PDB file of C-alpha atoms in Angstrom:
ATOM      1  CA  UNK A  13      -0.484  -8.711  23.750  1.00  0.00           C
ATOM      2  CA  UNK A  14       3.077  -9.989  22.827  1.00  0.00           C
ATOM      3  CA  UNK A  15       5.705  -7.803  24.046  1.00  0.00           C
ATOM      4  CA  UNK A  16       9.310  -8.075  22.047  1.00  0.00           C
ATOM      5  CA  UNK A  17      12.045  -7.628  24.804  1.00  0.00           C
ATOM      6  CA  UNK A  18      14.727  -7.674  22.168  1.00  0.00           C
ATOM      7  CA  UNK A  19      12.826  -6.540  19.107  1.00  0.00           C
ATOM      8  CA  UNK A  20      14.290  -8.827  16.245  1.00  0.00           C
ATOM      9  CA  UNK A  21      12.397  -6.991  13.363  1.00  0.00           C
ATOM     10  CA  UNK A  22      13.578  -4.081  11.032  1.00  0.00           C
ATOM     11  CA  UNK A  23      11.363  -1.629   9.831  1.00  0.00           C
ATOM     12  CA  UNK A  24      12.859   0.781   7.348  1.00  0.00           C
ATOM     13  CA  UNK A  25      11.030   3.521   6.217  1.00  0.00           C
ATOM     14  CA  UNK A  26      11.172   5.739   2.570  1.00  0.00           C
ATOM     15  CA  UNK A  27      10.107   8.408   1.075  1.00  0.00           C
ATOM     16  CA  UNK A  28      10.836   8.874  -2.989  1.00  0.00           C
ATOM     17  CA  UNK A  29      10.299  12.527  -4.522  1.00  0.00           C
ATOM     18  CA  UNK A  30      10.063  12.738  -8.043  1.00  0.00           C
ATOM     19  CA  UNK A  31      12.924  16.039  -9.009  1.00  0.00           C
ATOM     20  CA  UNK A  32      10.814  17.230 -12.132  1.00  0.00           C
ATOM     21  CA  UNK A  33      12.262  20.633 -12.732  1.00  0.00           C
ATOM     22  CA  UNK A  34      14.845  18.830 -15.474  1.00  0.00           C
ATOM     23  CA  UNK A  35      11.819  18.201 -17.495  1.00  0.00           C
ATOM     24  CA  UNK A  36      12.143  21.920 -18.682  1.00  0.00           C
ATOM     25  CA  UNK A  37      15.387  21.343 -20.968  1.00  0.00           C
ATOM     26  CA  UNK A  38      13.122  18.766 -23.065  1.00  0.00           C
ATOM     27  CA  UNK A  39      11.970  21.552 -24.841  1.00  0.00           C
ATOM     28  CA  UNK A  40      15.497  22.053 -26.894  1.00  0.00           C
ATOM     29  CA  UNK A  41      15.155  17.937 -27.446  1.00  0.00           C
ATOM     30  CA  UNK A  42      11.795  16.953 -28.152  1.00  0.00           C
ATOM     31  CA  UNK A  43       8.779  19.107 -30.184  1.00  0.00           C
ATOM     32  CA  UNK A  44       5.865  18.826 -28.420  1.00  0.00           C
ATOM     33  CA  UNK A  45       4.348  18.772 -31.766  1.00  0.00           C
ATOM     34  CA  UNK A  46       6.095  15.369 -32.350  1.00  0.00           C
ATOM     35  CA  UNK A  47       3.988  12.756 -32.638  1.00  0.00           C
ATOM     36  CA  UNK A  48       4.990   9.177 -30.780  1.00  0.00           C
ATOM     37  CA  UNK A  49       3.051   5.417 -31.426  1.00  0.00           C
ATOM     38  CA  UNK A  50       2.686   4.436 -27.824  1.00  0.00           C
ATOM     39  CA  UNK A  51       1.591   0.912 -27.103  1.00  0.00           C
ATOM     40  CA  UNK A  52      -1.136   0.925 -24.668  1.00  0.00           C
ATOM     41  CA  UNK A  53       0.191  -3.356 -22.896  1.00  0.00           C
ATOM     42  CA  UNK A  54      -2.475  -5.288 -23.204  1.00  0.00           C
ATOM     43  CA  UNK A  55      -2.113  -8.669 -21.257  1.00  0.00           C
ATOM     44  CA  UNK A  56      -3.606 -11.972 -21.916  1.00  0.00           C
ATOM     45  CA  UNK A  57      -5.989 -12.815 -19.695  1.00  0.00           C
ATOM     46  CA  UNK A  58      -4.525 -14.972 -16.643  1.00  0.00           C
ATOM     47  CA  UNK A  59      -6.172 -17.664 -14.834  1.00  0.00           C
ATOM     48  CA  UNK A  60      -3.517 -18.207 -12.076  1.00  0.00           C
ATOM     49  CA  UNK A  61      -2.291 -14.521 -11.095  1.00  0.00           C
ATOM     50  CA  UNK A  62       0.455 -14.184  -8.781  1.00  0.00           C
ATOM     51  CA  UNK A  63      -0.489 -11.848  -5.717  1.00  0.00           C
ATOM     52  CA  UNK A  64       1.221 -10.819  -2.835  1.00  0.00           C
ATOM     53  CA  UNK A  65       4.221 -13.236  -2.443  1.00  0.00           C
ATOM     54  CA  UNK A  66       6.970 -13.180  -5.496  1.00  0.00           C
ATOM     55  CA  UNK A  67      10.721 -15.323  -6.044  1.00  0.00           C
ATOM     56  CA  UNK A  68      13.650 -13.212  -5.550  1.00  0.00           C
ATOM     57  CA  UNK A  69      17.189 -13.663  -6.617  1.00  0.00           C
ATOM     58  CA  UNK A  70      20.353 -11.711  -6.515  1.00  0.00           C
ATOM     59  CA  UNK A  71      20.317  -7.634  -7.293  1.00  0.00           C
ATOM     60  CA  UNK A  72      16.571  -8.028  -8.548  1.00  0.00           C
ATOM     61  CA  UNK A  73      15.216  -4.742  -8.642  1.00  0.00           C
ATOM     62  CA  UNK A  74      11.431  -5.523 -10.000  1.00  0.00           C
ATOM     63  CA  UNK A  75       8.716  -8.301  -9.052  1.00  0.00           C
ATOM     64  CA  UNK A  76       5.718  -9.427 -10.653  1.00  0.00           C
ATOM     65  CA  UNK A  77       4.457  -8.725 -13.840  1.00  0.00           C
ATOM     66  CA  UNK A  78       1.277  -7.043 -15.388  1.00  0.00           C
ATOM     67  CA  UNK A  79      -1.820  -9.199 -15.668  1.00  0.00           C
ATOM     68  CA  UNK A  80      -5.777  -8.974 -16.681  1.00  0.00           C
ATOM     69  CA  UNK A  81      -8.645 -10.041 -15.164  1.00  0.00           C
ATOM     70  CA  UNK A  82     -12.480  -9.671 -16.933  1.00  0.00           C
ATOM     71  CA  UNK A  83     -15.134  -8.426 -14.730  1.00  0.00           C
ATOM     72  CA  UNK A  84     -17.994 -10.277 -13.218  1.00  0.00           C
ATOM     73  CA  UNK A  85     -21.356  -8.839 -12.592  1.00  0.00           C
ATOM     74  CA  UNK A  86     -21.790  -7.062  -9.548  1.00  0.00           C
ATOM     75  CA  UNK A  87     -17.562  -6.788  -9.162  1.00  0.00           C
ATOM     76  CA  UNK A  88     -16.231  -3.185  -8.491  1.00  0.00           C
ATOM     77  CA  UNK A  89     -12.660  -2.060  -8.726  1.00  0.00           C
ATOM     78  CA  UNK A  90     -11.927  -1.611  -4.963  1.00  0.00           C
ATOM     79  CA  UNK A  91     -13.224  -5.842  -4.844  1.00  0.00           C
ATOM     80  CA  UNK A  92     -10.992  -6.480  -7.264  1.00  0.00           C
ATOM     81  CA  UNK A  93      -8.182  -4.591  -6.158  1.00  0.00           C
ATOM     82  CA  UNK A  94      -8.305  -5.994  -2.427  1.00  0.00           C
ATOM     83  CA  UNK A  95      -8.736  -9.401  -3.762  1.00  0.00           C
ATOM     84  CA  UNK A  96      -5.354  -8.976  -6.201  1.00  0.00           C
ATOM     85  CA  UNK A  97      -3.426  -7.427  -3.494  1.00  0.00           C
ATOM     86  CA  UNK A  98      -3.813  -3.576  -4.561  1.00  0.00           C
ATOM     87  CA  UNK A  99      -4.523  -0.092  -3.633  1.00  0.00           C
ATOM     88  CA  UNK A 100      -7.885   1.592  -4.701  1.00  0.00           C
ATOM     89  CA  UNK A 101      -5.257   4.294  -6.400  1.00  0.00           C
ATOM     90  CA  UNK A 102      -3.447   1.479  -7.834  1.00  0.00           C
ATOM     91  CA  UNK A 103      -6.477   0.310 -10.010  1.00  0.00           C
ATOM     92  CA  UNK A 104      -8.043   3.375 -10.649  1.00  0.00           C
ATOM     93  CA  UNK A 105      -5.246   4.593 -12.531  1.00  0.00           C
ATOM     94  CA  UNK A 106      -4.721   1.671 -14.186  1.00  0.00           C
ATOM     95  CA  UNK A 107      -8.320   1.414 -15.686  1.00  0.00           C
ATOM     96  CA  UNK A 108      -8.419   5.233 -15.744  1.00  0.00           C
ATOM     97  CA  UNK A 109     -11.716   5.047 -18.206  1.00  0.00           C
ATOM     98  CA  UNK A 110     -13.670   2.000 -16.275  1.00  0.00           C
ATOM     99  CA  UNK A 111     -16.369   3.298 -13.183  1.00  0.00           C
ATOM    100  CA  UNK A 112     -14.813   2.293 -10.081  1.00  0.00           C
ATOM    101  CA  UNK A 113     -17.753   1.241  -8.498  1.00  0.00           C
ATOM    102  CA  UNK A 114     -19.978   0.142 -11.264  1.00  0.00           C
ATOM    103  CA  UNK A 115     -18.228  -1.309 -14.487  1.00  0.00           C
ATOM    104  CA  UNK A 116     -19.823  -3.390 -16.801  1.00  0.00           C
ATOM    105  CA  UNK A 117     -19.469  -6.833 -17.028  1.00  0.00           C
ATOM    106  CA  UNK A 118     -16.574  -8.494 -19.189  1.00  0.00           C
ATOM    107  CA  UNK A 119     -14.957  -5.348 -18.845  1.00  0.00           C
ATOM    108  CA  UNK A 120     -11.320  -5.756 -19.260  1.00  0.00           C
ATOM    109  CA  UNK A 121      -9.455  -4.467 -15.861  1.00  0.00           C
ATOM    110  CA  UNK A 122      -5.677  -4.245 -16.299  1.00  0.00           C
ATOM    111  CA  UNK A 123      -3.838  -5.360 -12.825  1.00  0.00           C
ATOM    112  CA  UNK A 124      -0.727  -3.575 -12.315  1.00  0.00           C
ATOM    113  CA  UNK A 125       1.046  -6.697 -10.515  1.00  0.00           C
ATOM    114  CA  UNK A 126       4.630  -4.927 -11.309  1.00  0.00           C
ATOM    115  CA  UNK A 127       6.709  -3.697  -8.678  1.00  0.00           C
ATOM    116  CA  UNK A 128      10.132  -1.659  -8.384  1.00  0.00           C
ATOM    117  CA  UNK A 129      11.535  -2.840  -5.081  1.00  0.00           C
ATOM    118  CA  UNK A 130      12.686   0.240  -2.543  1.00  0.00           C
ATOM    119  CA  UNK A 131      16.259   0.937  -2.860  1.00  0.00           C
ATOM    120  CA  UNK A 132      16.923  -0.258   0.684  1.00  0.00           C
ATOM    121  CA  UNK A 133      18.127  -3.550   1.997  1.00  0.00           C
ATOM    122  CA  UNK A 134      16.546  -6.666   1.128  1.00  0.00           C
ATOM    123  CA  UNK A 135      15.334  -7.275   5.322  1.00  0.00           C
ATOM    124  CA  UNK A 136      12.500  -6.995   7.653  1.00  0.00           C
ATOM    125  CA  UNK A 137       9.768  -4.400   6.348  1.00  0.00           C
ATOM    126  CA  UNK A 138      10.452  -1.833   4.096  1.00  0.00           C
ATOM    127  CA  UNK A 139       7.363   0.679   3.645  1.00  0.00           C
ATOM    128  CA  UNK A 140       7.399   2.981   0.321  1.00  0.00           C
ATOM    129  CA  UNK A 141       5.458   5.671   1.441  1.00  0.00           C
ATOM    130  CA  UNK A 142       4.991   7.729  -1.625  1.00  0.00           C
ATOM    131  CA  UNK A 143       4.005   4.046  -3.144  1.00  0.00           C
ATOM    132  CA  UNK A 144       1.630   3.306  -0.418  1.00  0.00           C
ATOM    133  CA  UNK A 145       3.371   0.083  -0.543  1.00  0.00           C
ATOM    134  CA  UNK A 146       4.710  -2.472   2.078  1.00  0.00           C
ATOM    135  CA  UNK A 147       7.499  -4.993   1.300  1.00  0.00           C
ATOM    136  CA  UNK A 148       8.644  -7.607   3.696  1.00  0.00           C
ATOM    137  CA  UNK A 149      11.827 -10.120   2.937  1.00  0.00           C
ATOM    138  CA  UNK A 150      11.362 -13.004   5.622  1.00  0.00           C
ATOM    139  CA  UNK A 151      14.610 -13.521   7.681  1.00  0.00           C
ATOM    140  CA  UNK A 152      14.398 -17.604   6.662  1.00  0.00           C
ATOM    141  CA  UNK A 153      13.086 -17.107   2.903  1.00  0.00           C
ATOM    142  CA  UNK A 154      15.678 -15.111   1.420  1.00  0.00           C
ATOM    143  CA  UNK A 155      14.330 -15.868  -1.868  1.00  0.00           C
ATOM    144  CA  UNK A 156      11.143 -14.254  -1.591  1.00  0.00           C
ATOM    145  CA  UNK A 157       9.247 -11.177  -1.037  1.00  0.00           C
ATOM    146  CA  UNK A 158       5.767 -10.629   0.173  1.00  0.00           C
ATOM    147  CA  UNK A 159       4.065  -7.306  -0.746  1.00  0.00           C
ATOM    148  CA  UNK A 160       0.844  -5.551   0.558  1.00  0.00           C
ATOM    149  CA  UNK A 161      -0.953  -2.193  -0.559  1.00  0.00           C
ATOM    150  CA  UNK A 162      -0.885   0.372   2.812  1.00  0.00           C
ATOM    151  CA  UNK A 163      -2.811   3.287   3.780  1.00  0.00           C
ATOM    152  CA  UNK A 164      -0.728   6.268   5.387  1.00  0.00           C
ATOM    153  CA  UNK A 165      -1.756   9.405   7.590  1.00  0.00           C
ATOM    154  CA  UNK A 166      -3.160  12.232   6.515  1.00  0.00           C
ATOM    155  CA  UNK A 167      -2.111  15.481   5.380  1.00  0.00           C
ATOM    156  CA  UNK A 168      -0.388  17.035   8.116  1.00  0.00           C
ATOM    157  CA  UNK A 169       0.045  13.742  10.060  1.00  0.00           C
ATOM    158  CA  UNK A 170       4.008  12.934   8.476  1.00  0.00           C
ATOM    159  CA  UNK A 171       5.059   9.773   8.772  1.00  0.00           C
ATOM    160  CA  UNK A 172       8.391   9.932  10.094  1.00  0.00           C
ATOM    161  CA  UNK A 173      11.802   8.575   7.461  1.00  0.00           C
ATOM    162  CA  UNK A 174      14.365   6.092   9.031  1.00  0.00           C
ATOM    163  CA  UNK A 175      14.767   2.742  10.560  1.00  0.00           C
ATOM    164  CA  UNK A 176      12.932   1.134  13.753  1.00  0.00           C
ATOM    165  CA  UNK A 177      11.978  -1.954  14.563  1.00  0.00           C
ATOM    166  CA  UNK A 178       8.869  -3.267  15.684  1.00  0.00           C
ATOM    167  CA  UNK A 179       8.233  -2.722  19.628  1.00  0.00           C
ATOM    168  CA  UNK A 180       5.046  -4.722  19.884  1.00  0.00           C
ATOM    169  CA  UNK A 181       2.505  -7.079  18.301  1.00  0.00           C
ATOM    170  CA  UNK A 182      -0.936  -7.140  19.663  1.00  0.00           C
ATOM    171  CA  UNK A 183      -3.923  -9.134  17.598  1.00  0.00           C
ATOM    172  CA  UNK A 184      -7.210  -7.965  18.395  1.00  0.00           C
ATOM    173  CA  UNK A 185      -6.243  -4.218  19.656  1.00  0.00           C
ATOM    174  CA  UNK A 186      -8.280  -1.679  21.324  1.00  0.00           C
ATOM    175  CA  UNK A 187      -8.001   1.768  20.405  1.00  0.00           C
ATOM    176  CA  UNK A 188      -7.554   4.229  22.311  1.00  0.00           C
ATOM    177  CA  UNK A 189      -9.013   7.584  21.054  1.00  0.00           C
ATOM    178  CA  UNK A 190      -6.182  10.354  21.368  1.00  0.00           C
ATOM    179  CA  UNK A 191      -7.148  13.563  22.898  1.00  0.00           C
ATOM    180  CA  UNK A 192      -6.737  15.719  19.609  1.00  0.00           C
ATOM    181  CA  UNK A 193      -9.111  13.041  18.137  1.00  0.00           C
ATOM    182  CA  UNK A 194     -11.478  13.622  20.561  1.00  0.00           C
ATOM    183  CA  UNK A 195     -11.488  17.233  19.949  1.00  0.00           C
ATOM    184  CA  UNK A 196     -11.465  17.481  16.075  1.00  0.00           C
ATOM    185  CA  UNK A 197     -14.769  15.102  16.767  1.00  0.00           C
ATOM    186  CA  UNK A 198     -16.178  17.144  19.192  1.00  0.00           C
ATOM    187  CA  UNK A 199     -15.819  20.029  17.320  1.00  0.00           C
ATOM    188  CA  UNK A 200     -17.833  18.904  14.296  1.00  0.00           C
ATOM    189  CA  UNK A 201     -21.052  17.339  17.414  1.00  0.00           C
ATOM    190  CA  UNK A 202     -19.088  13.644  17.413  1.00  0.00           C
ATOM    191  CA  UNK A 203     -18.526  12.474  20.258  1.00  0.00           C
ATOM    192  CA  UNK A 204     -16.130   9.204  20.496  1.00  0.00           C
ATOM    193  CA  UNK A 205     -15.305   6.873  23.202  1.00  0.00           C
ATOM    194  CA  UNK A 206     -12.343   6.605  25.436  1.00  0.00           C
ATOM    195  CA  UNK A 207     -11.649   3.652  24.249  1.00  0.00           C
ATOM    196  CA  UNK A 208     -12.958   1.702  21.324  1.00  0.00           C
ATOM    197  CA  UNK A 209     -13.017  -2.063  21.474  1.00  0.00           C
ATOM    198  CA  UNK A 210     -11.450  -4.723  18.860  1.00  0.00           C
ATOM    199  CA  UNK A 211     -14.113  -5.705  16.686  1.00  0.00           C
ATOM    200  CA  UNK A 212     -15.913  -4.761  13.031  1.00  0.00           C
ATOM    201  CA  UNK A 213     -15.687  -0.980  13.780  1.00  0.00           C
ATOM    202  CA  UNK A 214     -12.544  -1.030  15.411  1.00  0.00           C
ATOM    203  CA  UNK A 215     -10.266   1.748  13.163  1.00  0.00           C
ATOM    204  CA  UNK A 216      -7.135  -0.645  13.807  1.00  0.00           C
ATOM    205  CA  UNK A 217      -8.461  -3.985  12.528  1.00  0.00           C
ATOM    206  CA  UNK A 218      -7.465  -6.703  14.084  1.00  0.00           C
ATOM    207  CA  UNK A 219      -3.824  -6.736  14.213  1.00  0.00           C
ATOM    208  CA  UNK A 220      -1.393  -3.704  15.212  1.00  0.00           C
ATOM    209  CA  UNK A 221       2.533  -3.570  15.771  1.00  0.00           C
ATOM    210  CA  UNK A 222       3.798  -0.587  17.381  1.00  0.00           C
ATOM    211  CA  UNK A 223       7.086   1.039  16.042  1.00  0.00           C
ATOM    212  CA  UNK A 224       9.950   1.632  18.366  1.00  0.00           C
ATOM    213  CA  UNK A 225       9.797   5.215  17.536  1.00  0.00           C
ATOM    214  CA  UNK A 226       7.018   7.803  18.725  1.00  0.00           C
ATOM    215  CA  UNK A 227       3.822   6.222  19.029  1.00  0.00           C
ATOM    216  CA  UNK A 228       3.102   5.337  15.877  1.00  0.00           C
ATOM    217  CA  UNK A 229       1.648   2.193  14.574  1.00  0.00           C
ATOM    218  CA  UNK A 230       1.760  -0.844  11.617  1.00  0.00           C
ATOM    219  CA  UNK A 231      -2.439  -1.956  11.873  1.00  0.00           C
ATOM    220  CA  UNK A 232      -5.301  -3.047  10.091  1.00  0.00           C
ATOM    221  CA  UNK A 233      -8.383  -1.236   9.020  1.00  0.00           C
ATOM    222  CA  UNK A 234     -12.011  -1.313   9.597  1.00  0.00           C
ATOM    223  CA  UNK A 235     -11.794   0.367   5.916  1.00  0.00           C
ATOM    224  CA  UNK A 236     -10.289  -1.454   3.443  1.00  0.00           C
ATOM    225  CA  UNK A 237     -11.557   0.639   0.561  1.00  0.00           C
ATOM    226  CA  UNK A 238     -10.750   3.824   2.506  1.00  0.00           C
TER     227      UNK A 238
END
């Protein structure tokens, strides 16, 4: 376990909320009865697709670009998204009419490879948590950015707005079961483990960093699709 005396790693955290009750002067603008061409973007299929790490320059507000891949058989969408450095939400939107778990072969799969950058400062980690999205600007690569998909708690466990920095790094973590875990299990006749070990069904992966704030943790998953 590597213990950061002087933790030398920002973590900034957002939250963006979408204000939609403007939408209700359209109707003195716009007829709904209008009718508008829209242009479904329809990529050419790439060979060399750029994934998780993207150039950077100056007051650059977007990254990455939006790219095509043709399925193989036996591929799903959640492969393809892991593979392509997206979420399962990500993908499924984006090929709204294709099964997730069963499309056909040569089916076209759009890859939406585009991303607005958080309206925070270009250091450490920045996590967009209504994106699901984790950004992180390297300290001696000022010119790039490196982007993953995230997972986030679940309803009813908030995950808190602000900046912290990153307490502790530990590869290969145990996990140790908190007691309202162990009662929402037992409740429904599963019964967990004090402690469950690093390996294959460990809920944290194999790498965790633990926020200077609350208890609250940056970690892999034993689910990637989940």
């Amino acid at each position: 376990m590597l213990i950061a005396k002087k933790p030398t790693l920002s973590v900034s955290l957002f939250a963006i909320a979408l204000l939609l009750s403007g939408c209700q002067t359209l109707s003195g603008v716009f007829s709904f009865d209008d009718q508008f061409d829209v242009e479904t973007p329809k990529p050419q299929l790439q060979s060399d697709i750029t994934k998780h790490e993207f150039g950077l320059s100056g007051d650059q507000a977007m990254v990455g670009e939006i790219a095509a891949v043709e399925t193989r058989e036996n591929d799903t969408l959640p492969d393809i998204a892991r593979h392509f450095g997206l979420g399962y939400n990500d993908i499924t939107a984006a090929n709204a009419g294709i099964p997730a778990w069963t499309p056909k072969a040569n089916s076209r799969v759009l890859l939406p490879l585009q991303f607005i950058l958080p309206d925070a400062p270009h250091k450490g980690i920045v996590l967009n948590v209504a994106n699901m999205r984790l950004f992180y600007y390297p300290k001696k690569q000022r010119d790039k950015v490196f982007t993953y998909p995230v997972g986030i708690g679940r309803d009813g466990w908030n995950t808190p707005m602000g900046m912290t920095s990153i307490a502790v790094k530990t590869p290969n973590p145990d996990w140790h079961v908190p007691p309202s875990i162990h009662r929402e299990h037992a409740e429904k006749g599963h019964y967990l483990p004090s402690v469950v070990r690093s390996g294959p069904d460990n809920p944290l992966g194999y790498y965790a960093m633990r926020l200077a704030i609350g208890s609250y943790l940056i970690h892999g998953t034993n689910k990637p699709f989940g």
